[in-house]
Coordinates of C-alpha atoms and ligand atoms in Angstrom, one line a residue:
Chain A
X8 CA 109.8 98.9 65.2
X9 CA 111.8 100.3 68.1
X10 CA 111.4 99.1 71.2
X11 CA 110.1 101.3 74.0
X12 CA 112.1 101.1 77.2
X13 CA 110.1 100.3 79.9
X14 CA 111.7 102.8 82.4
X15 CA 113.8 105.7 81.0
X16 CA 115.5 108.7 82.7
X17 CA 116.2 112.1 81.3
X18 CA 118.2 114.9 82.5
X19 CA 117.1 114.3 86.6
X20 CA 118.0 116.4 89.0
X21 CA 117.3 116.4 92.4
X22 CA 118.3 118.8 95.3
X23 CA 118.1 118.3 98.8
X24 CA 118.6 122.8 100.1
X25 CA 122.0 122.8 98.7
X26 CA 122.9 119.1 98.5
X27 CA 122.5 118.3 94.9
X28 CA 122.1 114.8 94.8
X29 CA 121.6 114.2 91.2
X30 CA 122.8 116.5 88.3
X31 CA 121.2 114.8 84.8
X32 CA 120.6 111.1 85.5
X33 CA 120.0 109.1 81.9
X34 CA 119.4 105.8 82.1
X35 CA 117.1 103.4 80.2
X36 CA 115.8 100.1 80.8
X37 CA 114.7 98.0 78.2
X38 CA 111.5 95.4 79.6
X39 CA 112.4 92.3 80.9
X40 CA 116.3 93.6 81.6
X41 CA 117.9 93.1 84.7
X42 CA 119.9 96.8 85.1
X43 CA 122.1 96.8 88.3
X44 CA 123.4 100.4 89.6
X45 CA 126.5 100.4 91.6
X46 CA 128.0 103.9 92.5
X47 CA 129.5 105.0 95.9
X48 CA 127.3 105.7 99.2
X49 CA 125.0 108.6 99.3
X50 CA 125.6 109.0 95.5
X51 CA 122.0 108.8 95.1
X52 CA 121.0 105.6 94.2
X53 CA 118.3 104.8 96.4
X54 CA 117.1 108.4 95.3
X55 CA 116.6 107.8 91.8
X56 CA 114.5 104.9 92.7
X57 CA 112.4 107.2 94.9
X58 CA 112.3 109.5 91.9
X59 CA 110.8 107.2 89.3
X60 CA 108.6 106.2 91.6
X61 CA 106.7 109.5 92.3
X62 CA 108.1 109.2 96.3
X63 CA 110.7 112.0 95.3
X64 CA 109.9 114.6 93.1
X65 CA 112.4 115.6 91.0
X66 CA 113.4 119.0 90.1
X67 CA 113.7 118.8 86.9
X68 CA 114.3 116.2 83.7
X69 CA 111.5 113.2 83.3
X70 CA 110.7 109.6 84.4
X71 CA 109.1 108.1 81.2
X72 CA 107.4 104.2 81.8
X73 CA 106.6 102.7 78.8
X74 CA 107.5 105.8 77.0
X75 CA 105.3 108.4 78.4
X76 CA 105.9 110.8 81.7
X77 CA 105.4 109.1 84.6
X78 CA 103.3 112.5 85.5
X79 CA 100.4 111.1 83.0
X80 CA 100.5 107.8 83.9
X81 CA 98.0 105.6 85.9
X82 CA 100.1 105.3 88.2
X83 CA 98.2 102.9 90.5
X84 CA 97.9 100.8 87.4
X85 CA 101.8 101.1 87.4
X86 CA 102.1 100.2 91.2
X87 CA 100.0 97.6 90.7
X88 CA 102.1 95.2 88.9
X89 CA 105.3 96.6 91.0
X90 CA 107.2 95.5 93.2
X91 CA 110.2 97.1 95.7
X92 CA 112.6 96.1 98.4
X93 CA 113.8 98.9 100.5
X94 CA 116.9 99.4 101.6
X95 CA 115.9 99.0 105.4
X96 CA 113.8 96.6 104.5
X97 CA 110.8 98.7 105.6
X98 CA 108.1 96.0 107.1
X99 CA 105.3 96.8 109.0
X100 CA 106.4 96.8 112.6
X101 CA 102.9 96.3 114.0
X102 CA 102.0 93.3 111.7
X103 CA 103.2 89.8 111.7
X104 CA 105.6 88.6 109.4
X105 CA 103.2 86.9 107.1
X106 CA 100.7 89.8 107.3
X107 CA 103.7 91.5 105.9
X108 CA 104.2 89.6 102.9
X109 CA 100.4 88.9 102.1
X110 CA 100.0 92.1 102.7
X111 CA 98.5 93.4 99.1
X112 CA 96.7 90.2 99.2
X113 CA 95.1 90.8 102.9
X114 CA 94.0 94.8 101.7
X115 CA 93.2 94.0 97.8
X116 CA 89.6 95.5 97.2
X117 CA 88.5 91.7 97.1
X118 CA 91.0 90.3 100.2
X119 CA 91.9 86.8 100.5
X120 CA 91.2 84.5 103.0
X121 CA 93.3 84.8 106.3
X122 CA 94.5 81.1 105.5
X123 CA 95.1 81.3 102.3
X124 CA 96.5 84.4 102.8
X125 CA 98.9 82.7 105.3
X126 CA 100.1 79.8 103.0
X127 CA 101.0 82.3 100.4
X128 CA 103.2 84.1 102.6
X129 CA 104.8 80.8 103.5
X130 CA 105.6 79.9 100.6
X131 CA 107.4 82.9 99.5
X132 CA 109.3 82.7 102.4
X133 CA 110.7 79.8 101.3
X134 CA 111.7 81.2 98.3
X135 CA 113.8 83.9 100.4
X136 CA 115.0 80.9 102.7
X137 CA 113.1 81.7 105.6
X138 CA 111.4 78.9 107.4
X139 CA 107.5 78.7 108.0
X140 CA 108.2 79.7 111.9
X141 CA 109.5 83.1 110.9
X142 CA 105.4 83.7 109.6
X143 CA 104.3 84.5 113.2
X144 CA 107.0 86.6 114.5
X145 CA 107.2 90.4 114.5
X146 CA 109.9 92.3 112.1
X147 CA 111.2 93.5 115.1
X148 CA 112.5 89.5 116.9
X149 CA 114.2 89.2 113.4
X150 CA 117.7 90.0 112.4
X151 CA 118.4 92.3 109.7
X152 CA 119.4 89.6 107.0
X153 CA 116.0 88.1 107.8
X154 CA 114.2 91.5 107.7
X155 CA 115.9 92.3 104.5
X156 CA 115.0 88.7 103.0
X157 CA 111.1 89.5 104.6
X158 CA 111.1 92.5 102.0
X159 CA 111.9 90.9 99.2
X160 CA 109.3 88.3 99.9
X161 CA 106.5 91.0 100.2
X162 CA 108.4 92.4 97.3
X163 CA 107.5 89.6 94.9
X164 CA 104.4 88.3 96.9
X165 CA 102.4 88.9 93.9
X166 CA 104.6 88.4 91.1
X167 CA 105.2 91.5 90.0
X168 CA 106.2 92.4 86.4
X169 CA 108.5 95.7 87.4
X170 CA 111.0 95.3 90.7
X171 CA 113.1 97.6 92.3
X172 CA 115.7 95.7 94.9
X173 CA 117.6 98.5 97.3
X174 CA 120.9 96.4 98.0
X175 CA 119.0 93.0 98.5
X176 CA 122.3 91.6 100.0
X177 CA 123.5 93.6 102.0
X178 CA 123.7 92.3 105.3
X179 CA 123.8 88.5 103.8
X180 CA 125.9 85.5 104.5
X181 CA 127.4 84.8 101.3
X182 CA 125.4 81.4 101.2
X183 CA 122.1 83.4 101.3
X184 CA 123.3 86.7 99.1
X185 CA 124.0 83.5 96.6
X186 CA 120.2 82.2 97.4
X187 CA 119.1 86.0 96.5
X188 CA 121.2 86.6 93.6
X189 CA 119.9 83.1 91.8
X190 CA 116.1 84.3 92.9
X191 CA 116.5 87.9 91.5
X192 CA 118.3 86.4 88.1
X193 CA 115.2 83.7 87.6
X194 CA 112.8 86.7 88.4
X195 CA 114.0 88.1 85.5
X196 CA 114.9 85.3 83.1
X197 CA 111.8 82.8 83.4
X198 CA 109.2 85.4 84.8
X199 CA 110.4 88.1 82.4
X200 CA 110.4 90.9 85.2
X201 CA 111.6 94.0 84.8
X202 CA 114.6 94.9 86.9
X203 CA 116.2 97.7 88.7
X204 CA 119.0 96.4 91.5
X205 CA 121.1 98.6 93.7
X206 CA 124.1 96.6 95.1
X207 CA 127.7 97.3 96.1
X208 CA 128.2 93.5 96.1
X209 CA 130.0 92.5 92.8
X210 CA 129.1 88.9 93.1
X211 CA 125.1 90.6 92.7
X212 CA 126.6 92.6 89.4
X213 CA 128.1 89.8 88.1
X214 CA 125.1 87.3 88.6
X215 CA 122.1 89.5 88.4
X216 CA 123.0 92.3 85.5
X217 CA 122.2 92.3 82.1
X218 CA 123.5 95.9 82.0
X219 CA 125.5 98.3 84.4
X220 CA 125.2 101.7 85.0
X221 CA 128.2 103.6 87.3
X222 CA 126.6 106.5 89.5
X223 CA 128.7 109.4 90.4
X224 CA 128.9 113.2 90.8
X225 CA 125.0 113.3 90.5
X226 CA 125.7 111.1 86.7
X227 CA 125.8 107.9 85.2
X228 CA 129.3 107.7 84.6
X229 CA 129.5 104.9 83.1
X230 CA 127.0 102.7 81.4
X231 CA 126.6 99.2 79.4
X232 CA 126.0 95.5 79.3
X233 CA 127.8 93.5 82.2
X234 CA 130.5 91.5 79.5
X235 CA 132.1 94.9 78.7
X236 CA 132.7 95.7 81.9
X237 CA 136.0 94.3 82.4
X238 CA 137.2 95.6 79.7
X239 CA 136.2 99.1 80.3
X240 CA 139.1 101.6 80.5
X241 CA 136.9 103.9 82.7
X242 CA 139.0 105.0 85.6
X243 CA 136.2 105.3 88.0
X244 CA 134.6 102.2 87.2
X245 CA 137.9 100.4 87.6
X246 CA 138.7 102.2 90.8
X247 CA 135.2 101.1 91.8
X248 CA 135.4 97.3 90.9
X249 CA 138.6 97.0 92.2
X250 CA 137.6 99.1 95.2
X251 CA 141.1 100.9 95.3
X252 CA 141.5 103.4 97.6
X253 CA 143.8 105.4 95.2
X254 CA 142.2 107.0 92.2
X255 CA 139.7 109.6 90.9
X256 CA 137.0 109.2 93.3
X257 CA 137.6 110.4 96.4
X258 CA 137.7 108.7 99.6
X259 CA 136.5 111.3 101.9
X260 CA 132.8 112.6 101.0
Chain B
X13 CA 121.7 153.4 117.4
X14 CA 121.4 149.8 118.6
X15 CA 117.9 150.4 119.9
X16 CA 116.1 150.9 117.2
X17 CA 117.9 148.1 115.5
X18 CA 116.5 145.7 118.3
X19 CA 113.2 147.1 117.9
X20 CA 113.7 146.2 114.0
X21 CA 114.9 142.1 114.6
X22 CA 112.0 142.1 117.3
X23 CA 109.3 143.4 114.9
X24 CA 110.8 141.3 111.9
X25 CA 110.7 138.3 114.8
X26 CA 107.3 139.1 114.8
X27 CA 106.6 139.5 111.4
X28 CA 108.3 135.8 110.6
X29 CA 106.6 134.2 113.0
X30 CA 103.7 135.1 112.3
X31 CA 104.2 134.6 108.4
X32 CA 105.4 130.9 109.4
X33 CA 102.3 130.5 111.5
X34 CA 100.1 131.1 109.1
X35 CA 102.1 129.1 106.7
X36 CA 101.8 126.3 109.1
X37 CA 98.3 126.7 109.7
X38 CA 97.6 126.5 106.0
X39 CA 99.8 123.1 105.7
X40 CA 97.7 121.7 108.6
X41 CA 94.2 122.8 106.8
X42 CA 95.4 121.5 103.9
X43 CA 96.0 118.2 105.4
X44 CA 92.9 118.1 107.3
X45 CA 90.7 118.7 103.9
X46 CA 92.6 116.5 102.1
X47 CA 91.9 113.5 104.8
X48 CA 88.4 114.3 105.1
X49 CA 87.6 114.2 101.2
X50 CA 89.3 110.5 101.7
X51 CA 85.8 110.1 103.7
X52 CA 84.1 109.3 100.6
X53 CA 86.4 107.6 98.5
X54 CA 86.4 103.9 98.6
X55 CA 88.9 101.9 99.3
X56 CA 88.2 102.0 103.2
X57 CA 89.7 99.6 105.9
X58 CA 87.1 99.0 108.8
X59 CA 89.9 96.9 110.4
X60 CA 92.2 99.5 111.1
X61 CA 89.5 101.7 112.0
X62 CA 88.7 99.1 115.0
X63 CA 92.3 98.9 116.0
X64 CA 91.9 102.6 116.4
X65 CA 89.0 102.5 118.0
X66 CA 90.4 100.1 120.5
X67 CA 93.5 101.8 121.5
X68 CA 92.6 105.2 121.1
X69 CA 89.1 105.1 123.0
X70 CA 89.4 101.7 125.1
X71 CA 92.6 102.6 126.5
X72 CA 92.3 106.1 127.0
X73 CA 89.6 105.2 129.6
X74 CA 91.6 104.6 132.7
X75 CA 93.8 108.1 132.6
X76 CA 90.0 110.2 131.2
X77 CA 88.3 108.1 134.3
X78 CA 90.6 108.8 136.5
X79 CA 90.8 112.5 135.6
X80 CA 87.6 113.0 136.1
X81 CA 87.4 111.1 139.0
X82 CA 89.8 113.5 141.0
X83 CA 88.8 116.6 139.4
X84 CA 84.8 116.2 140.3
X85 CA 86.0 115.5 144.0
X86 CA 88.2 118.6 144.1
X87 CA 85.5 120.9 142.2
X88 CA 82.9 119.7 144.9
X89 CA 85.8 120.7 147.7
X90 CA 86.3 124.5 146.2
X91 CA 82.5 125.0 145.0
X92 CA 82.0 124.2 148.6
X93 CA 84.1 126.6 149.9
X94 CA 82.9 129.5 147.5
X95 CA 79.3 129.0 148.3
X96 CA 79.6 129.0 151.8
X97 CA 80.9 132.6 152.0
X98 CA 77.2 133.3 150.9
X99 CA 75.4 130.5 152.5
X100 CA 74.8 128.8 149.2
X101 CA 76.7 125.2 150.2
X102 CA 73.3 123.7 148.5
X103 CA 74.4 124.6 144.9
X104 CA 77.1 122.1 145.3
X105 CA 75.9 119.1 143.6
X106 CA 74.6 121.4 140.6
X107 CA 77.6 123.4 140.2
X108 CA 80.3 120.3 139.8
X109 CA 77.4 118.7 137.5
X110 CA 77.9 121.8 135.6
X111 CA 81.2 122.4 135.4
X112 CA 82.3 118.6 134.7
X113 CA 79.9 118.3 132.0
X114 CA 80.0 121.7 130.1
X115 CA 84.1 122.4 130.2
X116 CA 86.1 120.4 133.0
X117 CA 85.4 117.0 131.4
X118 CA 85.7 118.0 127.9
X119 CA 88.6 120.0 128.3
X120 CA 90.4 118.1 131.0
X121 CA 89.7 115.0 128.9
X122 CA 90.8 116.6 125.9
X123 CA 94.2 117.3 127.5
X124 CA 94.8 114.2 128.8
X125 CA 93.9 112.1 125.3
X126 CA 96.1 114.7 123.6
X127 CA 99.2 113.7 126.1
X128 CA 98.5 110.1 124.9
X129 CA 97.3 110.0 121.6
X130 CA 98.8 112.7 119.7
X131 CA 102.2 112.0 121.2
X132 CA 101.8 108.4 120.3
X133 CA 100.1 108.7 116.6
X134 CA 103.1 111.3 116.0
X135 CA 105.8 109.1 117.5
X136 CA 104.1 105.8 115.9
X137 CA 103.8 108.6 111.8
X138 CA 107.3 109.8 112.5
X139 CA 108.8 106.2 112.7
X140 CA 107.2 105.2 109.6
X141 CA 108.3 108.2 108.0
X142 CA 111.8 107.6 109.0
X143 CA 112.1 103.9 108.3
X144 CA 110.2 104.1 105.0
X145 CA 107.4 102.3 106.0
X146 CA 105.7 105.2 104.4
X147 CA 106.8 104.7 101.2
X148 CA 106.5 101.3 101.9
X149 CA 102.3 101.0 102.0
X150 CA 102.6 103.4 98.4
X151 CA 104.6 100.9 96.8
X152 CA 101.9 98.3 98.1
X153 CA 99.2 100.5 96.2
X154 CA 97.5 101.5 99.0
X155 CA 97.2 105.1 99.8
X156 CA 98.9 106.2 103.3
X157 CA 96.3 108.7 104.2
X158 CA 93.5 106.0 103.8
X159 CA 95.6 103.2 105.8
X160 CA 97.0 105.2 108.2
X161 CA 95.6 108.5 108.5
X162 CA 91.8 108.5 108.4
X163 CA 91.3 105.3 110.7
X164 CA 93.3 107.4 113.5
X165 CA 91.2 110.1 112.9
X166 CA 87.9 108.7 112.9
X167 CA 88.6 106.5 116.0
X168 CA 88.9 109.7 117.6
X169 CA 85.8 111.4 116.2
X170 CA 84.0 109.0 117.4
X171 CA 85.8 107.8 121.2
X172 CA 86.6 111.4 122.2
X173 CA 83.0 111.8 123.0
X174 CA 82.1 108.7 124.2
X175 CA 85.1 108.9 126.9
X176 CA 83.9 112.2 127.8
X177 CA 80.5 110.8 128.5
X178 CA 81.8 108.3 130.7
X179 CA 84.4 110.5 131.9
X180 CA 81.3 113.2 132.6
X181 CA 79.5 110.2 134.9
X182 CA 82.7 109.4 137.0
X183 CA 83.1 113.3 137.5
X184 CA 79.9 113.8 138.9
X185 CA 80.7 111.0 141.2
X186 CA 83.7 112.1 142.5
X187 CA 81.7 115.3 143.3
X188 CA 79.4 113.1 145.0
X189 CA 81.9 110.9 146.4
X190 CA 83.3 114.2 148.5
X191 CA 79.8 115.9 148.7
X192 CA 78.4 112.6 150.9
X193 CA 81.4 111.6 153.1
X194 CA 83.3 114.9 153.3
X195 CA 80.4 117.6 152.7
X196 CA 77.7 116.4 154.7
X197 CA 74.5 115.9 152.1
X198 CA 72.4 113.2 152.0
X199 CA 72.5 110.8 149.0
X200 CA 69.5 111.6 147.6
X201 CA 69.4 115.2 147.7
X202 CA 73.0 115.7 145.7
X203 CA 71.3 113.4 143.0
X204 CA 68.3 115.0 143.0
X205 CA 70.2 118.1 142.7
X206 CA 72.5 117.2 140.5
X207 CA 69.3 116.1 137.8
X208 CA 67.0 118.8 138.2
X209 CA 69.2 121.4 137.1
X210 CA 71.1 119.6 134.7
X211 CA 70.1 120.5 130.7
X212 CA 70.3 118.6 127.9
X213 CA 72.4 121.3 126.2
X214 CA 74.8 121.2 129.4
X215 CA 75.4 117.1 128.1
X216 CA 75.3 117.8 124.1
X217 CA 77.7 120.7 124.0
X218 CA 80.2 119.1 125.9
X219 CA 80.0 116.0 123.5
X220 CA 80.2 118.0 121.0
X221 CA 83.2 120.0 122.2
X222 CA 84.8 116.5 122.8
X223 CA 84.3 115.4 119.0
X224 CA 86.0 118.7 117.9
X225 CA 89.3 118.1 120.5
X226 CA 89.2 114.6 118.9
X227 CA 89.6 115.8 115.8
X228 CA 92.3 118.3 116.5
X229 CA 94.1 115.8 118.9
X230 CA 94.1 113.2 115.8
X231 CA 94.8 115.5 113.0
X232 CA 97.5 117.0 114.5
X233 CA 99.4 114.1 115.8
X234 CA 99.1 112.7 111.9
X235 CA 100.4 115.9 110.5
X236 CA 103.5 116.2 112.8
X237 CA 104.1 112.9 112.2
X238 CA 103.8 111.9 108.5
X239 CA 105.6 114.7 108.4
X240 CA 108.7 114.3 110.6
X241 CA 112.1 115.0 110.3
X242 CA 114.5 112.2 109.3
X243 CA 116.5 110.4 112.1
X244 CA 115.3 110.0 115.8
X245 CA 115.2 113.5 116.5
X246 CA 113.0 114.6 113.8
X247 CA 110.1 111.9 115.4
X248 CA 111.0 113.2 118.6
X249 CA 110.2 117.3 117.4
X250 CA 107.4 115.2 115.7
X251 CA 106.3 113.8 119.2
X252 CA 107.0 117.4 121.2
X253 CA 105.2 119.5 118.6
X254 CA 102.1 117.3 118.3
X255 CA 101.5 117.1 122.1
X256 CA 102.0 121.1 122.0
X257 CA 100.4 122.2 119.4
X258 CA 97.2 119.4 120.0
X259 CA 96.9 121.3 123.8
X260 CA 97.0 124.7 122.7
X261 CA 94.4 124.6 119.9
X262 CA 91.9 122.3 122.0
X263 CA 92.2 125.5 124.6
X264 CA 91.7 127.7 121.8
X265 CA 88.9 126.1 120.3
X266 CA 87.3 125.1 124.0
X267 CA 87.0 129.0 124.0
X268 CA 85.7 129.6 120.8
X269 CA 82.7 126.9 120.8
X270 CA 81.9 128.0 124.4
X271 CA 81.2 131.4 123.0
X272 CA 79.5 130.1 120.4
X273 CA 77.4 127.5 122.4
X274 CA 77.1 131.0 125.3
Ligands
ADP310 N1 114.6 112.9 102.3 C1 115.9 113.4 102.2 N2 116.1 114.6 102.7 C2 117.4 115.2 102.6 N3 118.4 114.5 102.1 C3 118.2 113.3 101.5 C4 116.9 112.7 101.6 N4 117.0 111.5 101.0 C5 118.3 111.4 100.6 N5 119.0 112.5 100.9 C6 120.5 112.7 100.6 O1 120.7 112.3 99.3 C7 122.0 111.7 99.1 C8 121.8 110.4 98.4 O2 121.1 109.5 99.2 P1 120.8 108.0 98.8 O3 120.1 108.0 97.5 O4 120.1 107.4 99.9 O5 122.3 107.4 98.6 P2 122.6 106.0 98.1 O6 123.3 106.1 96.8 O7 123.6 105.5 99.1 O8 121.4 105.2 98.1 C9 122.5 111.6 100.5 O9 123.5 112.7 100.7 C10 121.4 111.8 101.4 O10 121.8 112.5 102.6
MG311 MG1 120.7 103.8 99.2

């Protein structure tokens, strides 16, 4: 039997008025594989995301999950075993930090207890590297690497079996990104999660990724398992990896 | 040759605006039906609908009080001044009871809540919007327009009137305030007054006129916001538009239920 990817992407296109953003996206993730997407700034990344997760409609081509359209789908039964950091982090300005993480367990038809509730958050916080003080602040008195850590804590607060992470480094010491990478890579490999990770930080490709995929021009330009990456002959993604100024992708867009 | 070509862009002015109007007010009906059938779909969240409760109706108290407060004194001042070009200074306390309690209080509350609340629901929308906190509560399976929407709309269902009330009480005793030290009547007279002529309908309507500019105030601060532009100045159109567009449809609708409650 064939195995069904769990996410797969065909043909997507996406315009923004006259700023096509993607021009045929296809791209499939098998389950428990860790894909990483590296590709320029504002080449879309954090679109396609959006896109398989109903947030974006797409113009045209299909989001298939578990091989059917994401269109037919239960998708709150989808969402429910999900997971997603955003690229700004996106907490809850009004709620403390804790209330943040716990936060599908505090508004769950049956909610846990406030306490409970509270220890759970702490404890994934710790996973993140964030100490049990940072539970009572607000987003706003942390700084961005903290925020960004916050989200990924909320992000995996319930274990989820599907998990989107928007640049999870970015904005990391390199002793932390390392703390993240390792966490993402043993979300995959002993809880058997389903990943999608957006980075620009090689370290994360070369850690995290079972696969690669290369965005640009509105494509996947170049796609396959991590190990053949160095010895791709692609232009782009060498100019990309080696981040030379000089090749086919252009510096000014 | 150029007039009639300025009469043309004027009329097609027109036309456009008028088109995008009606668009708009479409988009907003939309919005508004699709939050109330959220009424009677579970899940709901009491909690946030007591956090709206508290800062939409608790702290909208001093600035409707205060409103009132000033406006009862000043209508008791001109209603003064009126009735005694035909000796009819007694229809004073009557008159401000009136007027506070069937449009001044309502309206003037209205107003005043809209400045607040709308501005600050579309502000408080927009943000979210713009920092994908939004999109955020989706990924969390829970549904935006329960969490966020209906809460803010309900707390003003319910406070707008409840504020007016109050608001209706402080009004008639600013009136009294100015009728008893600056006007000259005796205490009891201006209350008496001010009961025997009062009617029940006087007090509903005006509740009921309050409920409705809670509603638009609410609704339309939501839409502008959930809907706002990317960056800081698409929350702060969000935050100008609301305030607007909340003002002018609580006077338009302030005229249409007093025709209909005539
Ligand atoms: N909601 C939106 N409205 C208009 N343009 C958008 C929107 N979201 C993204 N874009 C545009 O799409 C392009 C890709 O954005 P994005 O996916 O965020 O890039 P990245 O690959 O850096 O994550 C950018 O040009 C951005 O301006
Ligand atoms: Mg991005």
């Amino acid at each position: 039997m064939v195995a069904v990817p769990k996410i797969e992407l065909v043909d997507l296109h996406k315009s923004f008025g006259n700023n096509a953003v993607l021009t045929g996206i296809n791209l499939r993730v098998m389950p428990g594989e860790s894909l990483v997407i590296i590709g320029g700034s504002g080449t879309g990344k954090s679109v396609t995301l959006k896109c398989i997760l109903g947030i974006e409609r797409q113009d045209r081509g299909g989001v298939l999950i578990d091989g059917r359209d994401s269109t037919t789908i239960d998708r709150r039964a989808f969402l429910r075993s999900f997971g997603m950091l955003f690229q700004g982090a996106a907490l809850f300005d009004s709620m403390l930090v804790w209330q943040n993480v716990a936060f599908r367990h505090l508004h769950a038809r049956r909610p846990m207890k406030r306490t409970a509730a509270r220890e759970l958050a702490i404890s994934k916080l710790s996973r993140v590297g964030l100490s049990a003080e940072t539970a009572d602040l607000f987003p706003a008195e942390l700084s961005g690497g903290m925020q960004k850590r916050v989200g990924l804590a909320r992000a995996i607060a319930t274990d989820p079996s599907v998990i989107f992470f928007d640049e999870p480094t970015a904005g990391l010491d390199p002793i932390m990104a390392g703390v993240i990478n390792d966490l993402i890579r043993e979300l995959v490999s002993e809880m058997g999660a389903t990943a999608i990770t957006i980075t620009h930080d090689m370290t994360t490709v070369d850690r995290v990724a079972d696969h690669v995929a290369m965005l640009h021009g509105g494509q996947v330009r170049w796609t396959g398992p991590v190990a053949d990456m160095t010895t791709a002959t692609d232009p782009w993604l060498d100019q990309f990896i080696n981040g030379r100024a000089t090749g086919p992708i252009e510096t000014l867009r | 040759m150029l007039l009639p070509r300025l009469a043309l862009g004027l009329l097609a002015s027109i036309g456009r605006s008028t088109l995008e109007l009606l668009r708009g007010t479409g988009r907003v009906a939309m919005f508004a039906a699709v939050t109330i059938s959220h009424l009677v779909r579970p899940p709901w969240y009491p909690t946030e609908l007591l956090h709206q409760l508290l800062r939409i109706g608790y702290f909208s108290l001093p600035v409707v009080g205060l409103t009132a407060l000033f406006t009862g004194g000043a209508l008791a001042l001109q209603i003064y001044a009126g009735g005694a070009r035909f000796n009819a200074e007694t229809v004073v306390p009557s008159i401000v009871a009136i007027g506070i309690v069937r449009e001044l209080g309502p309206v003037l509350g209205g107003l005043m809540v809209a400045g607040r609340v709308s501005s600050s629901i579309a502000a408080e929308l927009g943000t979210m919007r713009v920092t994908e906190q939004i999109d955020a509560l989706t990924t969390l399976s829970t549904n935006p327009v329960k969490f966020l929407i209906l809460p803010r709309v309900l707390a003003a269902v319910i406070a707008m009137p409840v504020l007016v009330g109050v608001g209706d009480v402080i009004g008639v005793f600013g009136g009294y305030l100015v009728g008893t030290e600056r006007l000259g009547f005796q205490s009891t007279t201006y209350i008496l007054n001010t009961i025997d002529f009062l009617q029940v309908t006087d007090v509903t309507s005006g509740l009921v006129k309050a409920a409705v500019f809670g509603f638009i105030l609410s609704i339309i601060g939501c839409y502008f916001g959930y809907h706002s532009g990317r960056g800081a100045r698409g929350v702060g159109q969000a935050t100008t538009n609301a305030v607007v567009t909340a003002s002018i449809l609580i006077l338009a609708a302030n005229y249409l239920l007093t025709e209909a409650f005539f």
